[in-house]
PDB file of C-alpha atoms in Angstrom:
ATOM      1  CA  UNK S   1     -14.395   2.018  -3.673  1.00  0.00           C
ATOM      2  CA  UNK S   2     -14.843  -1.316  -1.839  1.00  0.00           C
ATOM      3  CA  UNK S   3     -15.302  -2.371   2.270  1.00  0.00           C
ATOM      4  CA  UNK S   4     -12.623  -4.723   2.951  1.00  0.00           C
ATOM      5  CA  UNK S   5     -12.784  -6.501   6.426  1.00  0.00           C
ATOM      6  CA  UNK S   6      -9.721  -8.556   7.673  1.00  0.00           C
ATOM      7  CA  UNK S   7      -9.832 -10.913  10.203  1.00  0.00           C
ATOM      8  CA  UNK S   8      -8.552 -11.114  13.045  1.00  0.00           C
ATOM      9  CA  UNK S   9      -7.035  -7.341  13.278  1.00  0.00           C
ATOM     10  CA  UNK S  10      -4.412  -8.627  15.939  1.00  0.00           C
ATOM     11  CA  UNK S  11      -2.912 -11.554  17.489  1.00  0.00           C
ATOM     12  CA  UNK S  12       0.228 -12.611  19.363  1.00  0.00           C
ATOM     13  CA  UNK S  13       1.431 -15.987  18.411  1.00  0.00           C
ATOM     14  CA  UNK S  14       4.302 -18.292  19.827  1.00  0.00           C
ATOM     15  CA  UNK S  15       7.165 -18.998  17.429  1.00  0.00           C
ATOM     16  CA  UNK S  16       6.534 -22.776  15.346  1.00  0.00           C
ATOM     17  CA  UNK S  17       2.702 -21.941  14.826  1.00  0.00           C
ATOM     18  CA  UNK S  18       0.809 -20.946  11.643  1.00  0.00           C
ATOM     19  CA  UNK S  19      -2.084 -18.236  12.033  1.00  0.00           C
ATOM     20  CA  UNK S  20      -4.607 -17.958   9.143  1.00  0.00           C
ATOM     21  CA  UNK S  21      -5.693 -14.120   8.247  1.00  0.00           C
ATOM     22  CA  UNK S  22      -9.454 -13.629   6.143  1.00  0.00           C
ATOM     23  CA  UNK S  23      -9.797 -10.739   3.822  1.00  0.00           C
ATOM     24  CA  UNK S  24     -13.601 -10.448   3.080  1.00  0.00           C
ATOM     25  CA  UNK S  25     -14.967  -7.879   0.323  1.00  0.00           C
ATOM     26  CA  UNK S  26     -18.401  -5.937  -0.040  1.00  0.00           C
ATOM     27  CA  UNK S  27     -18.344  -7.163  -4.096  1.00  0.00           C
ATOM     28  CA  UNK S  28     -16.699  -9.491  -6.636  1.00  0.00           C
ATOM     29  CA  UNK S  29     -13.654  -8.785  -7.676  1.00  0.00           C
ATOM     30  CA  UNK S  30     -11.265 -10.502  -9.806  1.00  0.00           C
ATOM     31  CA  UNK S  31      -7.890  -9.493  -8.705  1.00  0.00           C
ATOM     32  CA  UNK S  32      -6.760  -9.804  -4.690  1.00  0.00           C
ATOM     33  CA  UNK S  33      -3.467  -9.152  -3.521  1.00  0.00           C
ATOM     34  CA  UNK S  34      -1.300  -9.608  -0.157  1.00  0.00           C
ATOM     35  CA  UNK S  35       0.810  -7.154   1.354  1.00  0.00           C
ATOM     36  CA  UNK S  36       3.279  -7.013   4.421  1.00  0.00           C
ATOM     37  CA  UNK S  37       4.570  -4.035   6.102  1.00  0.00           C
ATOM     38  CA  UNK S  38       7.313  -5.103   8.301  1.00  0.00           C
ATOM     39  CA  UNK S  39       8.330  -2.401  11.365  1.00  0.00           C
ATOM     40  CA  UNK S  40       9.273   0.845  10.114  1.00  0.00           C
ATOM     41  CA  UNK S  41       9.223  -0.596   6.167  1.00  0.00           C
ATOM     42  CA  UNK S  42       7.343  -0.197   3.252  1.00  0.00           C
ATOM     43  CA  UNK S  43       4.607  -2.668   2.259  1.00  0.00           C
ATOM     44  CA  UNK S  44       5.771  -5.275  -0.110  1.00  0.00           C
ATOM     45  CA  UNK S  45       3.490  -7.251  -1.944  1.00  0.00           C
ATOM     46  CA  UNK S  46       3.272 -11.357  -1.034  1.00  0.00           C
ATOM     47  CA  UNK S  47       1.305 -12.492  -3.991  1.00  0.00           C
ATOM     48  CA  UNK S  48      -1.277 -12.085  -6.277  1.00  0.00           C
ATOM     49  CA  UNK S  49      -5.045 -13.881  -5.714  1.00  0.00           C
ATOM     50  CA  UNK S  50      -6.996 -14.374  -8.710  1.00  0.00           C
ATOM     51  CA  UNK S  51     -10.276 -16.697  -8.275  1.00  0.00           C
ATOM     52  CA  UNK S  52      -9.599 -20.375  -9.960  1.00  0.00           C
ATOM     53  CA  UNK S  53      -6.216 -19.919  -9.726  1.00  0.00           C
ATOM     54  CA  UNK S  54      -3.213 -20.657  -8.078  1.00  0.00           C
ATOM     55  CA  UNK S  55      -1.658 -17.624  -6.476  1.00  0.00           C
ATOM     56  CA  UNK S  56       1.254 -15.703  -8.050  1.00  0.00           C
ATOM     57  CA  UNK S  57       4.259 -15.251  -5.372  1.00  0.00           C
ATOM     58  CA  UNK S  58       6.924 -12.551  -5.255  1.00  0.00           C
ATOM     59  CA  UNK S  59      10.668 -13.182  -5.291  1.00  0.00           C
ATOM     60  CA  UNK S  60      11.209 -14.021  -1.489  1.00  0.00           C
ATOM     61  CA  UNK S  61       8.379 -15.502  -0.819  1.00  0.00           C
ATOM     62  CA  UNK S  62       7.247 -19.030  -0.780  1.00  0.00           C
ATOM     63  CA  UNK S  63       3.594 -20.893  -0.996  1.00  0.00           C
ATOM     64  CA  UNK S  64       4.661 -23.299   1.645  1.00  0.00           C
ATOM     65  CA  UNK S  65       5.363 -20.193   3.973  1.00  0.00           C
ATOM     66  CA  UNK S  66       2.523 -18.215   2.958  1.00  0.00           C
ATOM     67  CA  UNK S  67      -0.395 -20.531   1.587  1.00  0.00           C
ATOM     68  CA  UNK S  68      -2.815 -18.588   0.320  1.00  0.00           C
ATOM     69  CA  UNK S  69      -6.515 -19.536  -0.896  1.00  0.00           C
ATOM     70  CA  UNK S  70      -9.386 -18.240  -3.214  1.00  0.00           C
ATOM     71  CA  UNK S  71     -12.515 -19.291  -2.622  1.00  0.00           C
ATOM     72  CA  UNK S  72     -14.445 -17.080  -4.402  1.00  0.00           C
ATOM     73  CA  UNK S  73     -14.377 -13.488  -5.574  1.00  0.00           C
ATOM     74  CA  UNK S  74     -15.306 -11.969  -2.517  1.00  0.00           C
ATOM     75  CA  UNK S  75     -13.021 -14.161   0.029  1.00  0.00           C
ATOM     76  CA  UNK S  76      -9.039 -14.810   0.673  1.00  0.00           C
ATOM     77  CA  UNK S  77      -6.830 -16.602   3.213  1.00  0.00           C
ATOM     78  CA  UNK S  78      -3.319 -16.029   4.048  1.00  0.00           C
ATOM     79  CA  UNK S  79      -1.395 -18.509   6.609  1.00  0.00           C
ATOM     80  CA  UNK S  80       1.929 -17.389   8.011  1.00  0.00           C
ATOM     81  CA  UNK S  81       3.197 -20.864   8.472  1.00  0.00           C
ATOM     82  CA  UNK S  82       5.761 -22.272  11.291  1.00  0.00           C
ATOM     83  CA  UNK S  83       6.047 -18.363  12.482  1.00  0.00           C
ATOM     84  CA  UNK S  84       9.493 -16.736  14.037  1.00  0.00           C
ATOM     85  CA  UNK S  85       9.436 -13.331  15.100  1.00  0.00           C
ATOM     86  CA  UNK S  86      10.827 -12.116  11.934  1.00  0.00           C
ATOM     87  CA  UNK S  87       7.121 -12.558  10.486  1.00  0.00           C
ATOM     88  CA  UNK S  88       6.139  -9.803  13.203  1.00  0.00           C
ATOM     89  CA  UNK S  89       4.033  -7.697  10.411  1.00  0.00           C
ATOM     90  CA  UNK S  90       0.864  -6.072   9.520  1.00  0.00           C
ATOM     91  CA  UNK S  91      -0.495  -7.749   6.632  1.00  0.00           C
ATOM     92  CA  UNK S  92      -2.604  -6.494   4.125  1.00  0.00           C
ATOM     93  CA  UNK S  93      -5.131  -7.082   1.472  1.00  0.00           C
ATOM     94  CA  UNK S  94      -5.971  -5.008  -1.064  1.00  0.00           C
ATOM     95  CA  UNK S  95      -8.186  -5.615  -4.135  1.00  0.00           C
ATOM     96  CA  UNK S  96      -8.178  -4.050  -7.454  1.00  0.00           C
ATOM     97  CA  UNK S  97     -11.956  -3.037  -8.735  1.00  0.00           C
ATOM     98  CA  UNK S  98     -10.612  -3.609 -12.430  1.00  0.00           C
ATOM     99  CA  UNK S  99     -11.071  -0.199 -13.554  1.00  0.00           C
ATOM    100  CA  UNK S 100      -8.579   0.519 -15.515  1.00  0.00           C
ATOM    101  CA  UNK S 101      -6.594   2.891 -12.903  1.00  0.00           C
ATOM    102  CA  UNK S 102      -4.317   0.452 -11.099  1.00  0.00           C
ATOM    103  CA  UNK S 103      -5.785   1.699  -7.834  1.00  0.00           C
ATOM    104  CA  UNK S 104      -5.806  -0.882  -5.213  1.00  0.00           C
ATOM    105  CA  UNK S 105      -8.213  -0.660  -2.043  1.00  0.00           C
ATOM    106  CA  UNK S 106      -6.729  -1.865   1.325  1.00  0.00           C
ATOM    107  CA  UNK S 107      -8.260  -3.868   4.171  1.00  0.00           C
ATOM    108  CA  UNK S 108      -7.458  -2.330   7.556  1.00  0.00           C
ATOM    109  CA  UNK S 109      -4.469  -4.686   8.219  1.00  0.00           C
ATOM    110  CA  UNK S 110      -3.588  -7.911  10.844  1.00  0.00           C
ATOM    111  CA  UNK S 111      -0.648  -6.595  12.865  1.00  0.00           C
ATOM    112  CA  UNK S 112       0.709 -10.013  14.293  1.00  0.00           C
ATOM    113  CA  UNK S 113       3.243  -9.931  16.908  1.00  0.00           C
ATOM    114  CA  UNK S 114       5.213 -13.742  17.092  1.00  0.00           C
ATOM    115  CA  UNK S 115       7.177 -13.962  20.540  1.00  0.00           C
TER     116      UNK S 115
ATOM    117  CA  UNK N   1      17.224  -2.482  -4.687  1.00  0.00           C
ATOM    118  CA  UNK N   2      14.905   0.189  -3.489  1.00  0.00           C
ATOM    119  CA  UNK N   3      13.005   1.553  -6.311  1.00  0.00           C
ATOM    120  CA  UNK N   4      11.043   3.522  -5.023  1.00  0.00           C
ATOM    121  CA  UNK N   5      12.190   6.377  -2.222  1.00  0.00           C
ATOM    122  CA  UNK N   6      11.061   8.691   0.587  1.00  0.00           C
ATOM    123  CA  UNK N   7      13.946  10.025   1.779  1.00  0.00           C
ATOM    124  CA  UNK N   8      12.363  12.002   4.492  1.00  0.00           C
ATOM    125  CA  UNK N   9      10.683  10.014   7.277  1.00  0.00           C
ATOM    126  CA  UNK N  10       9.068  12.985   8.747  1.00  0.00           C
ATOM    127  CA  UNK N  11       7.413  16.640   7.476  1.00  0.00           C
ATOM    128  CA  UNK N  12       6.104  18.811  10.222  1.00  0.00           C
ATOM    129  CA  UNK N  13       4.132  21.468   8.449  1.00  0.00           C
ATOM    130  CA  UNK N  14       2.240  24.401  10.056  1.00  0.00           C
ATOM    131  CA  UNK N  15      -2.008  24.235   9.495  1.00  0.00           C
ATOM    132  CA  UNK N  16      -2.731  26.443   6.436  1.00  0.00           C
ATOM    133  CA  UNK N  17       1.131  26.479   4.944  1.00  0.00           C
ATOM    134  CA  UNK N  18       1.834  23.730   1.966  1.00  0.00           C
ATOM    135  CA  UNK N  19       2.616  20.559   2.505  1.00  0.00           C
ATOM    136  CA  UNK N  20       5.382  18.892   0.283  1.00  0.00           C
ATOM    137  CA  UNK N  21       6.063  15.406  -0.040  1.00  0.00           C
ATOM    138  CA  UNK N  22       8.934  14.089  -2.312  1.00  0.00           C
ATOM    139  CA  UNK N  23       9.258  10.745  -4.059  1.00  0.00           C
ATOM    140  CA  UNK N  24      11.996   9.344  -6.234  1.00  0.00           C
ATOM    141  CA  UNK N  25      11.861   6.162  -8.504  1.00  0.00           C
ATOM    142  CA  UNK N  26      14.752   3.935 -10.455  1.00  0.00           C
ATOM    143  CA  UNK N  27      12.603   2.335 -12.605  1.00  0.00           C
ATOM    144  CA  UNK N  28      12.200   3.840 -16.279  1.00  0.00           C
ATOM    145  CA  UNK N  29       9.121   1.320 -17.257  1.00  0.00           C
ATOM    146  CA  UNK N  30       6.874   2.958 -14.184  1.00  0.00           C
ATOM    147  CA  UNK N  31       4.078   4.558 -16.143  1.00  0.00           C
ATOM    148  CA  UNK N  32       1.461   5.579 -13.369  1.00  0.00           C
ATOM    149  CA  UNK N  33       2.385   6.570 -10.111  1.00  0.00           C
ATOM    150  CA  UNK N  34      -0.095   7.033  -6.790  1.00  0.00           C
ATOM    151  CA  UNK N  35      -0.438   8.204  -3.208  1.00  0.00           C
ATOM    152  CA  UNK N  36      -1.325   6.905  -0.597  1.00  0.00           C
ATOM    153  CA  UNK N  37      -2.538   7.779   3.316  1.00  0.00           C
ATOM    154  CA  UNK N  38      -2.584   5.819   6.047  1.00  0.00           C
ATOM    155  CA  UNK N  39      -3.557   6.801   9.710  1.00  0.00           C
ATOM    156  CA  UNK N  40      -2.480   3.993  12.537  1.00  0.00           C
ATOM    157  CA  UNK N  41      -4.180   1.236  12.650  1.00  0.00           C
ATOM    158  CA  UNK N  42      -5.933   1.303   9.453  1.00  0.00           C
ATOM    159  CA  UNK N  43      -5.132   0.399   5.830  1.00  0.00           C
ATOM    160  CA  UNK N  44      -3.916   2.585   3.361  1.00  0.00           C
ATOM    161  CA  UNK N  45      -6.405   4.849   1.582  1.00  0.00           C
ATOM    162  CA  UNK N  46      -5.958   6.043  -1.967  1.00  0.00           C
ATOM    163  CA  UNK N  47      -5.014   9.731  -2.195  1.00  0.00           C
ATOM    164  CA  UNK N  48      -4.583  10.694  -6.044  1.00  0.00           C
ATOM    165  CA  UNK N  49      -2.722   8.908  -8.775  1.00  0.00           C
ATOM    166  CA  UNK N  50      -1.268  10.549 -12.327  1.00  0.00           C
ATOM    167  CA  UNK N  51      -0.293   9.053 -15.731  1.00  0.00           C
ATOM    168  CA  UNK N  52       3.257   9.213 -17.155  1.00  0.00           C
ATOM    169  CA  UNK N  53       1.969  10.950 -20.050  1.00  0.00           C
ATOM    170  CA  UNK N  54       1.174  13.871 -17.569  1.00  0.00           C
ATOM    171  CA  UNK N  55       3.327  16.038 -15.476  1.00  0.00           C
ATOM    172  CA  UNK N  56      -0.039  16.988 -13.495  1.00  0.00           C
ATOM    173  CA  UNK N  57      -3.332  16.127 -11.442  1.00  0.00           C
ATOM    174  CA  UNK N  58      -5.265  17.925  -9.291  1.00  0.00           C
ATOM    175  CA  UNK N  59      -8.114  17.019  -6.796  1.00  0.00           C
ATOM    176  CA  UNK N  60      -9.115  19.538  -4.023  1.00  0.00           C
ATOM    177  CA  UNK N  61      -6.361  20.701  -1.900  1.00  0.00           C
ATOM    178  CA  UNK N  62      -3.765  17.537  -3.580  1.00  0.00           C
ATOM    179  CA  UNK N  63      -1.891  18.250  -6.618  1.00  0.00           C
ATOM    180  CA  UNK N  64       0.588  15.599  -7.533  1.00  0.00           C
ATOM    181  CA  UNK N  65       3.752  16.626  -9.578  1.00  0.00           C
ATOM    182  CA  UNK N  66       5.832  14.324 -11.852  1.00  0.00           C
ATOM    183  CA  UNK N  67       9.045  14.858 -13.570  1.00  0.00           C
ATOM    184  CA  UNK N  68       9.734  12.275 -15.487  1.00  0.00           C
ATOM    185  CA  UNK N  69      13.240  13.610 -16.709  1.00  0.00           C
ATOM    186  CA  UNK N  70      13.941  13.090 -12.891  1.00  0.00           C
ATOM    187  CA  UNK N  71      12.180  10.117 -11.669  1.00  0.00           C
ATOM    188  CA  UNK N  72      10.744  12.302  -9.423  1.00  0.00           C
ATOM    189  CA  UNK N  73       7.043  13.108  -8.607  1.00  0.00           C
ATOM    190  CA  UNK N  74       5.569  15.473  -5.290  1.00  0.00           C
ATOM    191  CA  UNK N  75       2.670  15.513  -3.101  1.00  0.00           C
ATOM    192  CA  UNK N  76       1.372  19.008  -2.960  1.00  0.00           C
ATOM    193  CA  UNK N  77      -1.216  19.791   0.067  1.00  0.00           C
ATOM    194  CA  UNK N  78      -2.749  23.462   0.282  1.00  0.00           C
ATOM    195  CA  UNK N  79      -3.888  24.446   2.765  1.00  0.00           C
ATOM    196  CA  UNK N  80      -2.368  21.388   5.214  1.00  0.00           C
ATOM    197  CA  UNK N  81      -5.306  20.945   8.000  1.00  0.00           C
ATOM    198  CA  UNK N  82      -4.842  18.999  11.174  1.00  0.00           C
ATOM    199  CA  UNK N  83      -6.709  15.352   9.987  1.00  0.00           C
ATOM    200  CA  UNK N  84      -3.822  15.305   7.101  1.00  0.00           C
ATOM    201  CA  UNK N  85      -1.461  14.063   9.975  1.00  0.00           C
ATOM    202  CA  UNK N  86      -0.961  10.396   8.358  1.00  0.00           C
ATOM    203  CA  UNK N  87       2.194   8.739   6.856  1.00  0.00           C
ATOM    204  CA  UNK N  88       2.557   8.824   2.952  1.00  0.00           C
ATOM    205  CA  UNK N  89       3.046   6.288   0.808  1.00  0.00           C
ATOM    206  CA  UNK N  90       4.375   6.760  -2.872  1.00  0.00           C
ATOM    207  CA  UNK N  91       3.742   3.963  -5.079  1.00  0.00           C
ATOM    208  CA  UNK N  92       4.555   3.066  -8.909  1.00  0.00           C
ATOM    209  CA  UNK N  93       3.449   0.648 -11.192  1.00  0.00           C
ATOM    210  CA  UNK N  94       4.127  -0.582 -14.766  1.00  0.00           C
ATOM    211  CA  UNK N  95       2.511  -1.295 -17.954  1.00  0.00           C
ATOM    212  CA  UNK N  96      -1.473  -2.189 -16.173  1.00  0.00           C
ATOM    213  CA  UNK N  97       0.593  -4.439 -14.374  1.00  0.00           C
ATOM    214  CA  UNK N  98      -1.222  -4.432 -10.797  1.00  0.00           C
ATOM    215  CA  UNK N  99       2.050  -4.533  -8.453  1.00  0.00           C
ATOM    216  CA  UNK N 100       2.603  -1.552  -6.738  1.00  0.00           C
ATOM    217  CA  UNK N 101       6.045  -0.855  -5.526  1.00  0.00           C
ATOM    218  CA  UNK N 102       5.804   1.174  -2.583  1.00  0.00           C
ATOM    219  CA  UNK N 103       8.341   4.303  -0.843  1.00  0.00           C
ATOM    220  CA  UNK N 104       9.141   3.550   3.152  1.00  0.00           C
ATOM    221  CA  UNK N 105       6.622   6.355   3.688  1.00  0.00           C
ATOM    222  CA  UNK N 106       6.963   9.740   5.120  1.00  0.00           C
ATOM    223  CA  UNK N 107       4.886  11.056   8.346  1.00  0.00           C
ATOM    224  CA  UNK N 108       3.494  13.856   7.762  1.00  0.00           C
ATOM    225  CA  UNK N 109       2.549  16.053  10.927  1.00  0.00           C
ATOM    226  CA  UNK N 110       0.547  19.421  10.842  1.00  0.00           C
ATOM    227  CA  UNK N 111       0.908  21.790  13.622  1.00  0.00           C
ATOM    228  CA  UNK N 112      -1.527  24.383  14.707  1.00  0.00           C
TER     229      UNK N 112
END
């Protein structure tokens, strides 16, 4: 498996500002990936982080919203931009150790409350 | 469109009975299928996954069902102890595709 750290693991923000969340990983990895679980939902997957890339977004969600960067292959950023309390989440990473499996490995989540 | 379901939110299971959790999918090009757990305030952890070319895995005290006739796999947990109180997450992906589609998750509670 793999130690994913997130950063921070909770905030409260006002509506109209953007918080930036760090997913940091114990090894390299290729693939890196962005979850949300809104209250009482599933998680649904943001986008897809692959090093030297841009990221890949799912339907509904939006780079300018969400900007999301790739540093390296141990590091990721997500920024919930211009935040209303609809973005009241926890978000995720996750990472896939390219194993063949399709297992992913999650971070212990950034539950963000936005008043 | 929800593909994949929990339809029960909760389980409440006595300590040493079997735990059963359900899972239903739409999707006919899923080809593996996983579970998760996840206790609060942590990330999901990665339970035991099976193939669509098999109907089933085992590992310890999880065996994981899937009918694929039926869209529908199961979460099988014998004996159910106390620290598998968590919710459950299904998930399903396709063709070594990476997304996981995930179920609304059931919480499972085991009684003593």
């Amino acid at each position: 498996s793999a130690v994913i750290s997130q950063k921070p693991s909770r905030d409260i923000c006002q509506r109209g500002t953007s918080l930036t969340i760090q997913c940091q990983v114990d090894s390299q990895v290729t693939m890196m990936f962005w979850y949300r679980q809104q209250p009482g939902q599933s998680l649904t997957l943001i986008a897809t982080a692959n090093q030297g890339s841009e990221a890949t977004y799912e339907s509904g969600f939006v780079i300018d919203k969400f900007p999301i960067s790739r540093p390296n292959l141990t590091f990721s950023t997500l920024t919930v931009s211009n935040m209303s309390p609809e973005d009241s989440s926890i978000y995720l990473c996750s990472v896939d150790l390219n194993r063949g499996y399709n297992e992913q490995f999650f971070g212990p989540g950034t539950r963000l409350t936005v008043l | 469109d929800q593909q994949v379901k929990q339809n029960s939110p909760s389980l409440s299971v006595q300590e040493g009975r079997i735990s059963i959790l359900n899972c239903d999918y739409t999707n006919s090009m899923f080809d593996y299928f996983l579970w998760y757990k996840k206790y609060p305030a942590e990330g999901p952890t990665f339970l035991i996954s099976i193939s669509s070319i098999k109907d089933k895995n085992e590992d310890g005290r999880f065996t994981v069902f899937l009918n694929k006739s039926a869209k529908h796999l199961s979460l099988h947990i014998v004996p159910s102890q106390p620290g598998d109180s968590a919710v459950y997450f299904c998930a399903s992906t396709s063709g070594g595709a990476q997304k996981l589609v995930f179920g609304q998750g059931t919480r499972l509670t085991i009684n003593p």
